[in-house]
Amino acid sequence: MGVLDECHYHVGVENGVNVEVGGERGAIEDAVRVLLLGLGEDINREGLLKTPLRVAEALRDGTRGYHQNVKGIVSGALFPESGLESTVGSAGGAGGLVIVRDLDLFSYCESCLLPFQVKCHVGYVPSGQRVVGLSKLSRVAEVFAKRLQDPQRLADEICAALQHSIKPTGVAVVLQCSHICFPNSQSDLNNHQGYVRLSVISGSGAFDDEKAGIWTDFLGLLRFRGLTADATRSLEKSWCPSRTICKTPPASDPSLLAAVSSILYALGEDPLREDLVETPARFVNWLMNFKNSNADTKLNGFIRSSMRESSLTMAPSYICSELNLPFWSQCEHHLLPFHGVVHVGYYSSGRAISSVGKSLLQSVVQFYGFKLQVQERLTRQVAEAASSILGEDVIVVVEASHTCMISRGIEKMGSSTATIAVLGRFSTDSTARAKFLQIIPSSA
């Protein structure tokens, strides 16, 4: 689809001010309530009361590019700059390559509606002895990132928009994209791969030929080792993990599918567009991993029966640990995933917990992880459940990466959070806490 296609390029900015699309936030909030009910949740629970509003605001902010106009961004930022003509040579102002590197962008995947991260590099060769303000390259890239996207189309749209608005000799765009790779089920938790990574390129004008020497200059200035001008321009349909995990999404509750379709429509998209037809089913399939099973009683019974098989003795003497227990969860405030590891410390008289006990701990972590959560509550719940297995002296540390923090909060790739819960002796003995914290690997 072309960058200026009316179906995907909505002009909604007047004098730099976004034009409000009437009723879209309310429609998204109503749809989110339907999804929460489908998860078996109480939409009047304190932690969920404002979730529809938060989700609506996050989605509207994350797709605000539909209502922004590239022409308005660039038109006032073209400046005259004398330099050598490209037919003679090239230098700074006219004919010389200009690159802005390492722009951190965040976009929503059109296949599953989860955010993905983008490291964007943009270059152009000026013409007509005029250059564009460098910050405008970043702003134009963000306009198209703030839409439902896939990597190749995102690169093509940024490239085409800059070519159309600046009219340079050529434009080059390189994107390094990272999509969270979620487990298909709780049983797949230990084998999930973290992130799917993909690099794509797009070029116009002087960069239209991927074998042109100017691509060598561009990539050389990026100092890449693994990316060359031969990098693929075509995008495999398996880029999004949801397409690989669930090539044919299972039948879902029609009301839930309709709710997701109404969200797409409220954002300014066409739910019947070819690349979006199966998106509601994929999103619902992912979300239902976190359905509230109300199985706390069943878990408690499982703990009691399993403890009869555990070889842990009850006379505490030194600190033992179980580290890097993986988990996956869903933020109840924004309906976005967070994942990480759990570290558990406890006292033992001379023998660590048995393999049965370790497996039980992982089951506890998965049970409390696979539901709508906040990290603080998850940490406390794991600590309380672990104390019934390991004794009252327990310390739990949870380290996690939050999609909501990365994509709409501090917008910092690599940011993470850590929470701690202490029971028994660990709550009063700072030396014991320090000893355990030193055990946790720095790479966790």
Tab-separated table of C-alpha atoms in Angstrom:
chain	number	residue	atom	x	y	z
A	1	MET	CA	0.000	0.000	0.000
A	2	GLY	CA	1.414	3.397	-0.935
A	3	VAL	CA	2.428	5.861	1.708
A	4	LEU	CA	-0.071	8.433	0.486
A	5	ASP	CA	-2.899	5.942	0.027
A	6	GLU	CA	-5.980	7.375	1.694
A	7	CYS	CA	-6.649	4.049	3.385
A	8	HIS	CA	-3.442	4.278	5.369
A	9	TYR	CA	-2.506	7.944	5.279
A	10	HIS	CA	-5.064	9.979	7.187
A	11	VAL	CA	-4.659	13.750	7.104
A	12	GLY	CA	-5.967	15.008	10.417
A	13	VAL	CA	-3.757	17.866	11.521
A	14	GLU	CA	-4.686	21.499	11.181
A	15	ASN	CA	-1.996	24.028	12.081
A	16	GLY	CA	-0.127	21.320	13.983
A	17	VAL	CA	-3.114	20.412	16.175
A	18	ASN	CA	-4.558	16.905	16.081
A	19	VAL	CA	-8.163	16.696	14.972
A	20	GLU	CA	-10.206	14.688	17.478
A	21	VAL	CA	-12.044	11.696	16.106
A	22	GLY	CA	-15.387	11.809	17.889
A	23	GLY	CA	-16.266	9.005	20.234
A	24	GLU	CA	-13.276	6.811	19.484
A	25	ARG	CA	-12.051	6.665	23.097
A	26	GLY	CA	-15.484	5.677	24.416
A	27	ALA	CA	-15.786	2.929	21.810
A	28	ILE	CA	-12.388	1.522	22.800
A	29	GLU	CA	-13.274	1.651	26.504
A	30	ASP	CA	-16.508	-0.277	25.865
A	31	ALA	CA	-14.600	-2.886	23.866
A	32	VAL	CA	-12.010	-3.314	26.626
A	33	ARG	CA	-14.779	-3.952	29.173
A	34	VAL	CA	-16.114	-6.729	26.940
A	35	LEU	CA	-12.611	-8.263	26.786
A	36	LEU	CA	-12.200	-8.066	30.576
A	37	LEU	CA	-15.537	-9.823	31.071
A	38	GLY	CA	-14.401	-12.451	28.586
A	39	LEU	CA	-11.364	-13.029	30.820
A	40	GLY	CA	-13.694	-13.752	33.725
A	41	GLU	CA	-12.691	-10.564	35.516
A	42	ASP	CA	-14.757	-8.212	37.664
A	43	ILE	CA	-14.671	-4.929	35.755
A	44	ASN	CA	-15.582	-3.114	38.978
A	45	ARG	CA	-12.514	-4.439	40.797
A	46	GLU	CA	-10.405	-1.529	42.001
A	47	GLY	CA	-7.363	-2.472	39.932
A	48	LEU	CA	-9.447	-2.672	36.742
A	49	LEU	CA	-11.738	0.326	37.109
A	50	LYS	CA	-9.518	2.580	35.025
A	51	THR	CA	-8.076	-0.109	32.764
A	52	PRO	CA	-10.469	0.650	29.852
A	53	LEU	CA	-9.445	4.313	30.001
A	54	ARG	CA	-5.725	3.495	30.223
A	55	VAL	CA	-5.890	1.056	27.315
A	56	ALA	CA	-7.859	3.527	25.203
A	57	GLU	CA	-5.408	6.343	25.864
A	58	ALA	CA	-2.405	4.093	25.210
A	59	LEU	CA	-3.830	2.853	21.893
A	60	ARG	CA	-4.797	6.346	20.764
A	61	ASP	CA	-1.355	7.664	21.628
A	62	GLY	CA	0.320	4.676	19.986
A	63	THR	CA	-1.638	5.206	16.756
A	64	ARG	CA	-1.762	8.996	16.670
A	65	GLY	CA	0.161	8.915	13.401
A	66	TYR	CA	-3.108	8.264	11.575
A	67	HIS	CA	-4.088	11.834	12.365
A	68	GLN	CA	-0.799	13.562	11.559
A	69	ASN	CA	0.356	15.181	8.354
A	70	VAL	CA	3.950	14.850	7.173
A	71	LYS	CA	3.707	17.916	4.929
A	72	GLY	CA	2.973	20.139	7.902
A	73	ILE	CA	6.031	18.811	9.719
A	74	VAL	CA	8.510	19.290	6.884
A	75	SER	CA	7.269	22.401	5.053
A	76	GLY	CA	8.611	24.890	7.564
A	77	ALA	CA	11.939	23.151	8.094
A	78	LEU	CA	13.646	23.310	4.688
A	79	PHE	CA	16.704	25.540	4.747
A	80	PRO	CA	19.004	26.841	1.975
A	81	GLU	CA	22.541	25.498	2.132
A	82	SER	CA	25.149	26.058	-0.562
A	83	GLY	CA	27.498	23.278	-1.533
A	84	LEU	CA	29.036	21.429	-4.430
A	85	GLU	CA	26.706	20.128	-7.091
A	86	SER	CA	26.447	16.337	-7.218
A	87	THR	CA	27.742	16.363	-10.807
A	88	VAL	CA	31.047	17.785	-9.595
A	89	GLY	CA	31.381	16.203	-6.176
A	90	SER	CA	29.581	16.096	-2.885
A	91	ALA	CA	29.910	17.948	0.367
A	92	GLY	CA	27.751	18.846	3.345
A	93	GLY	CA	24.964	20.984	1.954
A	94	ALA	CA	24.212	19.763	-1.569
A	95	GLY	CA	24.937	16.281	-2.825
A	96	GLY	CA	26.449	15.033	0.451
A	97	LEU	CA	24.931	12.137	2.380
A	98	VAL	CA	23.151	13.105	5.624
A	99	ILE	CA	22.299	10.398	8.197
A	100	VAL	CA	20.418	10.396	11.490
A	101	ARG	CA	21.168	7.205	13.398
A	102	ASP	CA	19.711	5.235	16.299
A	103	LEU	CA	16.208	6.668	16.498
A	104	ASP	CA	14.225	4.630	19.021
A	105	LEU	CA	10.669	4.091	17.796
A	106	PHE	CA	7.781	1.942	18.962
A	107	SER	CA	4.947	0.670	16.812
A	108	TYR	CA	1.946	-1.626	17.174
A	109	CYS	CA	2.080	-4.881	15.210
A	110	GLU	CA	-0.934	-5.121	12.927
A	111	SER	CA	-1.019	-8.917	13.291
A	112	CYS	CA	-1.374	-9.164	17.074
A	113	LEU	CA	-1.762	-5.566	18.391
A	114	LEU	CA	1.308	-5.865	20.607
A	115	PRO	CA	4.011	-3.177	20.439
A	116	PHE	CA	7.339	-3.835	18.771
A	117	GLN	CA	10.590	-1.898	19.092
A	118	VAL	CA	12.408	-0.217	16.227
A	119	LYS	CA	15.928	1.141	15.903
A	120	CYS	CA	15.633	3.477	12.923
A	121	HIS	CA	18.409	4.921	10.738
A	122	VAL	CA	17.475	7.487	8.085
A	123	GLY	CA	19.696	9.008	5.399
A	124	TYR	CA	19.155	11.278	2.431
A	125	VAL	CA	21.125	13.092	-0.255
A	126	PRO	CA	20.010	16.755	-0.446
A	127	SER	CA	19.194	18.402	-3.756
A	128	GLY	CA	18.365	21.931	-4.880
A	129	GLN	CA	20.864	23.284	-2.331
A	130	ARG	CA	18.467	22.884	0.587
A	131	VAL	CA	18.484	20.680	3.648
A	132	VAL	CA	15.801	19.687	6.152
A	133	GLY	CA	16.039	20.187	9.911
A	134	LEU	CA	17.482	16.953	11.309
A	135	SER	CA	14.837	16.622	14.018
A	136	LYS	CA	12.186	16.469	11.297
A	137	LEU	CA	13.562	13.137	10.070
A	138	SER	CA	12.788	11.699	13.480
A	139	ARG	CA	9.332	13.255	13.562
A	140	VAL	CA	8.421	11.940	10.115
A	141	ALA	CA	9.582	8.455	11.106
A	142	GLU	CA	7.472	8.614	14.258
A	143	VAL	CA	4.344	9.609	12.312
A	144	PHE	CA	4.406	6.245	10.544
A	145	ALA	CA	5.608	4.282	13.570
A	146	LYS	CA	2.550	5.496	15.466
A	147	ARG	CA	0.237	3.310	13.399
A	148	LEU	CA	-0.543	-0.376	13.089
A	149	GLN	CA	2.423	-1.605	11.094
A	150	ASP	CA	4.716	-4.308	9.861
A	151	PRO	CA	8.450	-3.564	9.482
A	152	GLN	CA	8.742	-3.458	5.693
A	153	ARG	CA	5.748	-1.221	5.170
A	154	LEU	CA	6.974	1.060	7.945
A	155	ALA	CA	10.342	1.444	6.204
A	156	ASP	CA	8.690	1.991	2.813
A	157	GLU	CA	6.289	4.613	4.158
A	158	ILE	CA	9.029	6.601	5.924
A	159	CYS	CA	11.133	6.490	2.768
A	160	ALA	CA	8.313	7.497	0.411
A	161	ALA	CA	7.099	10.304	2.670
A	162	LEU	CA	10.561	11.873	2.903
A	163	GLN	CA	11.116	11.515	-0.844
A	164	HIS	CA	7.737	13.138	-1.542
A	165	SER	CA	8.059	16.006	0.948
A	166	ILE	CA	11.778	16.899	0.744
A	167	LYS	CA	12.360	15.931	-2.918
A	168	PRO	CA	16.003	14.980	-2.347
A	169	THR	CA	18.300	13.059	-4.664
A	170	GLY	CA	17.572	9.926	-2.657
A	171	VAL	CA	16.388	8.528	0.699
A	172	ALA	CA	17.535	5.420	2.578
A	173	VAL	CA	15.888	3.831	5.606
A	174	VAL	CA	17.155	0.921	7.695
A	175	LEU	CA	15.033	-0.514	10.512
A	176	GLN	CA	16.148	-3.024	13.128
A	177	CYS	CA	12.947	-4.386	14.657
A	178	SER	CA	12.351	-6.516	17.763
A	179	HIS	CA	8.999	-8.221	18.426
A	180	ILE	CA	8.289	-9.868	21.745
A	181	CYS	CA	8.005	-13.631	21.268
A	182	PHE	CA	5.346	-14.876	23.639
A	183	PRO	CA	4.873	-18.517	24.688
A	184	ASN	CA	2.002	-20.426	23.133
A	185	SER	CA	0.978	-21.830	26.515
A	186	GLN	CA	2.180	-22.242	30.076
A	187	SER	CA	3.863	-25.514	29.097
A	188	ASP	CA	5.937	-23.634	26.515
A	189	LEU	CA	7.197	-21.089	29.046
A	190	ASN	CA	10.674	-22.542	29.547
A	191	ASN	CA	11.371	-22.620	25.799
A	192	HIS	CA	10.226	-19.169	24.691
A	193	GLN	CA	12.835	-17.238	22.740
A	194	GLY	CA	12.409	-13.690	24.051
A	195	TYR	CA	12.366	-11.614	20.864
A	196	VAL	CA	12.066	-12.083	17.126
A	197	ARG	CA	14.475	-9.708	15.371
A	198	LEU	CA	14.325	-8.491	11.800
A	199	SER	CA	16.223	-5.887	9.754
A	200	VAL	CA	14.626	-4.278	6.702
A	201	ILE	CA	15.729	-1.584	4.261
A	202	SER	CA	14.005	0.771	1.872
A	203	GLY	CA	15.467	3.190	-0.670
A	204	SER	CA	14.356	5.719	-3.259
A	205	GLY	CA	16.059	7.868	-5.880
A	206	ALA	CA	19.811	7.320	-5.691
A	207	PHE	CA	19.155	4.479	-3.242
A	208	ASP	CA	16.622	2.688	-5.423
A	209	ASP	CA	19.325	0.290	-6.647
A	210	GLU	CA	20.392	-1.756	-3.620
A	211	LYS	CA	23.736	-2.487	-5.285
A	212	ALA	CA	24.570	1.204	-5.778
A	213	GLY	CA	27.796	2.400	-4.182
A	214	ILE	CA	25.958	4.953	-2.092
A	215	TRP	CA	24.463	2.103	-0.054
A	216	THR	CA	28.030	1.106	0.835
A	217	ASP	CA	28.620	4.632	2.141
A	218	PHE	CA	25.366	4.598	4.083
A	219	LEU	CA	25.924	1.206	5.736
A	220	GLY	CA	29.559	2.027	6.371
A	221	LEU	CA	28.559	5.100	8.353
A	222	LEU	CA	26.203	2.924	10.378
A	223	ARG	CA	29.144	0.665	11.234
A	224	PHE	CA	27.029	-2.459	10.977
A	225	ARG	CA	28.701	-5.846	10.906
A	226	GLY	CA	25.788	-8.089	9.991
A	227	LEU	CA	23.699	-5.849	7.720
A	228	THR	CA	24.571	-5.263	4.064
A	229	ALA	CA	22.884	-3.849	1.012
A	230	ASP	CA	21.743	-7.406	0.270
A	231	ALA	CA	19.419	-7.326	3.288
A	232	THR	CA	15.947	-8.482	2.354
A	233	ARG	CA	13.313	-6.020	1.212
A	234	SER	CA	10.503	-8.551	1.389
A	235	LEU	CA	8.875	-9.469	4.673
A	236	GLU	CA	7.929	-13.023	5.500
A	237	LYS	CA	4.474	-13.449	6.932
A	238	SER	CA	6.005	-15.194	9.954
A	239	TRP	CA	7.580	-11.956	11.284
A	240	CYS	CA	4.915	-11.777	13.983
A	241	PRO	CA	5.140	-14.770	16.369
A	242	SER	CA	1.339	-14.992	16.450
A	243	ARG	CA	1.351	-16.020	12.789
A	244	THR	CA	3.791	-18.862	13.486
A	245	ILE	CA	2.228	-20.047	16.731
A	246	CYS	CA	-1.325	-19.892	15.482
A	247	LYS	CA	-1.460	-19.975	11.685
A	248	THR	CA	-5.185	-20.736	11.871
A	249	PRO	CA	-6.551	-18.987	14.989
A	250	PRO	CA	-9.051	-21.118	16.886
A	251	ALA	CA	-12.703	-20.169	17.027
A	252	SER	CA	-13.285	-17.465	19.628
A	253	ASP	CA	-16.282	-15.887	21.297
A	254	PRO	CA	-17.873	-13.697	18.586
A	255	SER	CA	-18.428	-10.898	21.097
A	256	LEU	CA	-14.710	-10.781	21.854
A	257	LEU	CA	-13.795	-10.726	18.163
A	258	ALA	CA	-16.316	-7.959	17.589
A	259	ALA	CA	-14.803	-5.982	20.467
A	260	VAL	CA	-11.330	-6.099	18.916
A	261	SER	CA	-12.734	-5.194	15.498
A	262	SER	CA	-14.441	-2.170	17.037
A	263	ILE	CA	-11.081	-1.096	18.503
A	264	LEU	CA	-9.489	-1.280	15.049
A	265	TYR	CA	-12.314	0.771	13.585
A	266	ALA	CA	-12.107	3.375	16.372
A	267	LEU	CA	-8.387	3.780	15.683
A	268	GLY	CA	-9.140	4.678	12.077
A	269	GLU	CA	-8.384	1.299	10.506
A	270	ASP	CA	-10.490	-0.975	8.336
A	271	PRO	CA	-10.967	-4.330	10.149
A	272	LEU	CA	-11.631	-5.925	6.761
A	273	ARG	CA	-8.253	-4.904	5.337
A	274	GLU	CA	-6.475	-8.085	4.257
A	275	ASP	CA	-3.661	-7.838	6.804
A	276	LEU	CA	-6.122	-7.178	9.657
A	277	VAL	CA	-8.806	-9.791	8.981
A	278	GLU	CA	-7.324	-12.349	11.398
A	279	THR	CA	-5.933	-9.845	13.892
A	280	PRO	CA	-8.944	-9.981	16.269
A	281	ALA	CA	-8.674	-13.781	16.501
A	282	ARG	CA	-4.924	-13.644	17.125
A	283	PHE	CA	-5.288	-11.009	19.831
A	284	VAL	CA	-8.107	-12.859	21.579
A	285	ASN	CA	-6.145	-16.107	21.392
A	286	TRP	CA	-3.207	-14.394	23.119
A	287	LEU	CA	-5.360	-12.657	25.713
A	288	MET	CA	-7.196	-15.822	26.744
A	289	ASN	CA	-3.899	-17.231	28.059
A	290	PHE	CA	-4.557	-15.000	31.056
A	291	LYS	CA	-8.159	-15.964	31.729
A	292	ASN	CA	-9.038	-15.913	35.411
A	293	SER	CA	-9.509	-19.569	36.385
A	294	ASN	CA	-10.307	-18.913	40.076
A	295	ALA	CA	-8.133	-21.925	40.851
A	296	ASP	CA	-6.471	-20.719	44.069
A	297	THR	CA	-8.097	-23.494	46.081
A	298	LYS	CA	-6.895	-26.086	43.594
A	299	LEU	CA	-3.348	-24.687	43.784
A	300	ASN	CA	-3.353	-24.848	47.581
A	301	GLY	CA	-4.425	-28.477	47.445
A	302	PHE	CA	-1.701	-29.209	44.910
A	303	ILE	CA	0.888	-27.635	47.226
A	304	ARG	CA	-0.207	-29.746	50.185
A	305	SER	CA	-0.188	-32.996	48.250
A	306	SER	CA	3.141	-32.264	46.571
A	307	MET	CA	4.851	-31.335	49.826
A	308	ARG	CA	4.481	-34.944	50.992
A	309	GLU	CA	6.941	-35.837	48.205
A	310	SER	CA	9.407	-33.055	48.967
A	311	SER	CA	12.664	-33.875	50.781
A	312	LEU	CA	13.135	-30.411	52.333
A	313	THR	CA	13.847	-30.611	56.074
A	314	MET	CA	12.609	-27.962	58.471
A	315	ALA	CA	15.586	-27.048	60.662
A	316	PRO	CA	16.955	-23.908	59.024
A	317	SER	CA	20.660	-23.169	59.078
A	318	TYR	CA	21.889	-21.599	55.809
A	319	ILE	CA	20.530	-19.789	52.771
A	320	CYS	CA	19.589	-21.742	49.648
A	321	SER	CA	18.123	-20.396	46.446
A	322	GLU	CA	16.176	-21.209	43.315
A	323	LEU	CA	17.052	-18.677	40.634
A	324	ASN	CA	15.780	-17.630	37.214
A	325	LEU	CA	12.343	-19.222	37.337
A	326	PRO	CA	10.761	-17.774	34.161
A	327	PHE	CA	7.315	-16.216	34.096
A	328	TRP	CA	4.998	-14.420	31.711
A	329	SER	CA	2.170	-12.135	32.724
A	330	GLN	CA	-0.244	-9.478	31.528
A	331	CYS	CA	-0.354	-5.987	33.036
A	332	GLU	CA	-3.884	-5.399	34.283
A	333	HIS	CA	-3.529	-1.647	33.841
A	334	HIS	CA	-2.740	-1.615	30.117
A	335	LEU	CA	-3.394	-5.196	28.905
A	336	LEU	CA	0.202	-5.434	27.706
A	337	PRO	CA	2.599	-8.290	28.517
A	338	PHE	CA	5.453	-8.261	30.965
A	339	HIS	CA	7.869	-11.107	31.521
A	340	GLY	CA	10.993	-11.974	33.430
A	341	VAL	CA	12.376	-14.243	36.118
A	342	VAL	CA	11.706	-14.994	39.773
A	343	HIS	CA	14.427	-15.664	42.364
A	344	VAL	CA	13.503	-17.416	45.614
A	345	GLY	CA	15.677	-17.609	48.722
A	346	TYR	CA	15.036	-19.719	51.813
A	347	TYR	CA	16.784	-21.395	54.732
A	348	SER	CA	17.793	-25.083	54.738
A	349	SER	CA	19.411	-27.345	57.321
A	350	GLY	CA	21.799	-28.977	54.870
A	351	ARG	CA	19.961	-30.078	51.782
A	352	ALA	CA	18.393	-27.990	49.040
A	353	ILE	CA	14.831	-28.429	47.904
A	354	SER	CA	14.094	-31.607	45.932
A	355	SER	CA	13.355	-31.657	42.214
A	356	VAL	CA	9.676	-32.076	43.121
A	357	GLY	CA	9.824	-28.941	45.243
A	358	LYS	CA	11.590	-26.970	42.494
A	359	SER	CA	8.984	-28.042	39.969
A	360	LEU	CA	6.323	-26.972	42.423
A	361	LEU	CA	7.893	-23.527	42.762
A	362	GLN	CA	7.861	-23.119	38.980
A	363	SER	CA	4.190	-24.149	38.974
A	364	VAL	CA	3.452	-21.497	41.595
A	365	VAL	CA	5.231	-18.847	39.526
A	366	GLN	CA	3.364	-19.833	36.370
A	367	PHE	CA	0.022	-19.969	38.163
A	368	TYR	CA	0.264	-16.435	39.467
A	369	GLY	CA	1.924	-15.192	36.301
A	370	PHE	CA	-0.648	-16.318	33.765
A	371	LYS	CA	-3.378	-13.880	34.774
A	372	LEU	CA	-3.939	-10.143	34.830
A	373	GLN	CA	-1.353	-8.881	37.282
A	374	VAL	CA	0.799	-6.128	38.655
A	375	GLN	CA	4.390	-7.012	39.481
A	376	GLU	CA	4.112	-5.983	43.118
A	377	ARG	CA	1.176	-8.324	43.741
A	378	LEU	CA	2.816	-11.146	41.802
A	379	THR	CA	5.895	-10.871	44.026
A	380	ARG	CA	3.830	-10.994	47.204
A	381	GLN	CA	1.700	-13.917	46.021
A	382	VAL	CA	4.733	-15.999	45.055
A	383	ALA	CA	6.353	-15.281	48.440
A	384	GLU	CA	3.260	-16.304	50.369
A	385	ALA	CA	2.828	-19.506	48.360
A	386	ALA	CA	6.560	-20.321	48.603
A	387	SER	CA	6.455	-19.973	52.395
A	388	SER	CA	3.995	-22.866	52.572
A	389	ILE	CA	6.512	-24.993	50.668
A	390	LEU	CA	9.824	-23.794	52.092
A	391	GLY	CA	8.946	-22.545	55.557
A	392	GLU	CA	8.214	-19.068	56.827
A	393	ASP	CA	11.688	-17.616	56.103
A	394	VAL	CA	11.443	-16.653	52.427
A	395	ILE	CA	12.698	-13.877	50.167
A	396	VAL	CA	11.444	-13.400	46.594
A	397	VAL	CA	12.836	-11.060	43.937
A	398	VAL	CA	11.064	-10.549	40.621
A	399	GLU	CA	12.883	-8.942	37.682
A	400	ALA	CA	10.791	-8.043	34.657
A	401	SER	CA	10.572	-6.122	31.404
A	402	HIS	CA	7.275	-4.324	30.900
A	403	THR	CA	5.974	-3.659	27.413
A	404	CYS	CA	3.954	-0.724	28.737
A	405	MET	CA	7.116	0.887	30.146
A	406	ILE	CA	9.069	0.346	26.950
A	407	SER	CA	6.413	1.451	24.470
A	408	ARG	CA	4.547	4.259	26.224
A	409	GLY	CA	6.188	5.042	29.557
A	410	ILE	CA	9.828	6.021	29.712
A	411	GLU	CA	10.256	4.654	26.145
A	412	LYS	CA	13.632	3.189	26.966
A	413	MET	CA	14.740	-0.071	25.374
A	414	GLY	CA	16.316	-2.384	27.907
A	415	SER	CA	14.599	-0.840	30.931
A	416	SER	CA	13.478	-3.274	33.615
A	417	THR	CA	11.898	-3.332	37.049
A	418	ALA	CA	12.680	-5.273	40.217
A	419	THR	CA	10.438	-5.969	43.207
A	420	ILE	CA	11.129	-7.792	46.461
A	421	ALA	CA	9.033	-9.513	49.139
A	422	VAL	CA	10.441	-10.789	52.458
A	423	LEU	CA	8.917	-13.041	55.108
A	424	GLY	CA	10.136	-14.371	58.442
A	425	ARG	CA	13.810	-13.969	59.236
A	426	PHE	CA	14.521	-12.154	55.965
A	427	SER	CA	12.207	-9.313	57.007
A	428	THR	CA	14.404	-8.413	59.982
A	429	ASP	CA	17.883	-9.628	59.012
A	430	SER	CA	19.457	-7.178	56.558
A	431	THR	CA	22.632	-9.297	56.392
A	432	ALA	CA	20.624	-12.307	55.195
A	433	ARG	CA	18.909	-10.170	52.561
A	434	ALA	CA	22.249	-8.841	51.352
A	435	LYS	CA	23.701	-12.355	51.083
A	436	PHE	CA	20.780	-13.506	48.952
A	437	LEU	CA	20.842	-10.471	46.692
A	438	GLN	CA	24.534	-11.108	45.999
A	439	ILE	CA	23.631	-14.609	44.755
A	440	ILE	CA	21.352	-13.252	42.004
A	441	PRO	CA	23.247	-13.279	38.680
A	442	SER	CA	23.758	-9.858	37.144
A	443	SER	CA	22.595	-11.189	33.767
A	444	ALA	CA	19.185	-12.231	35.091
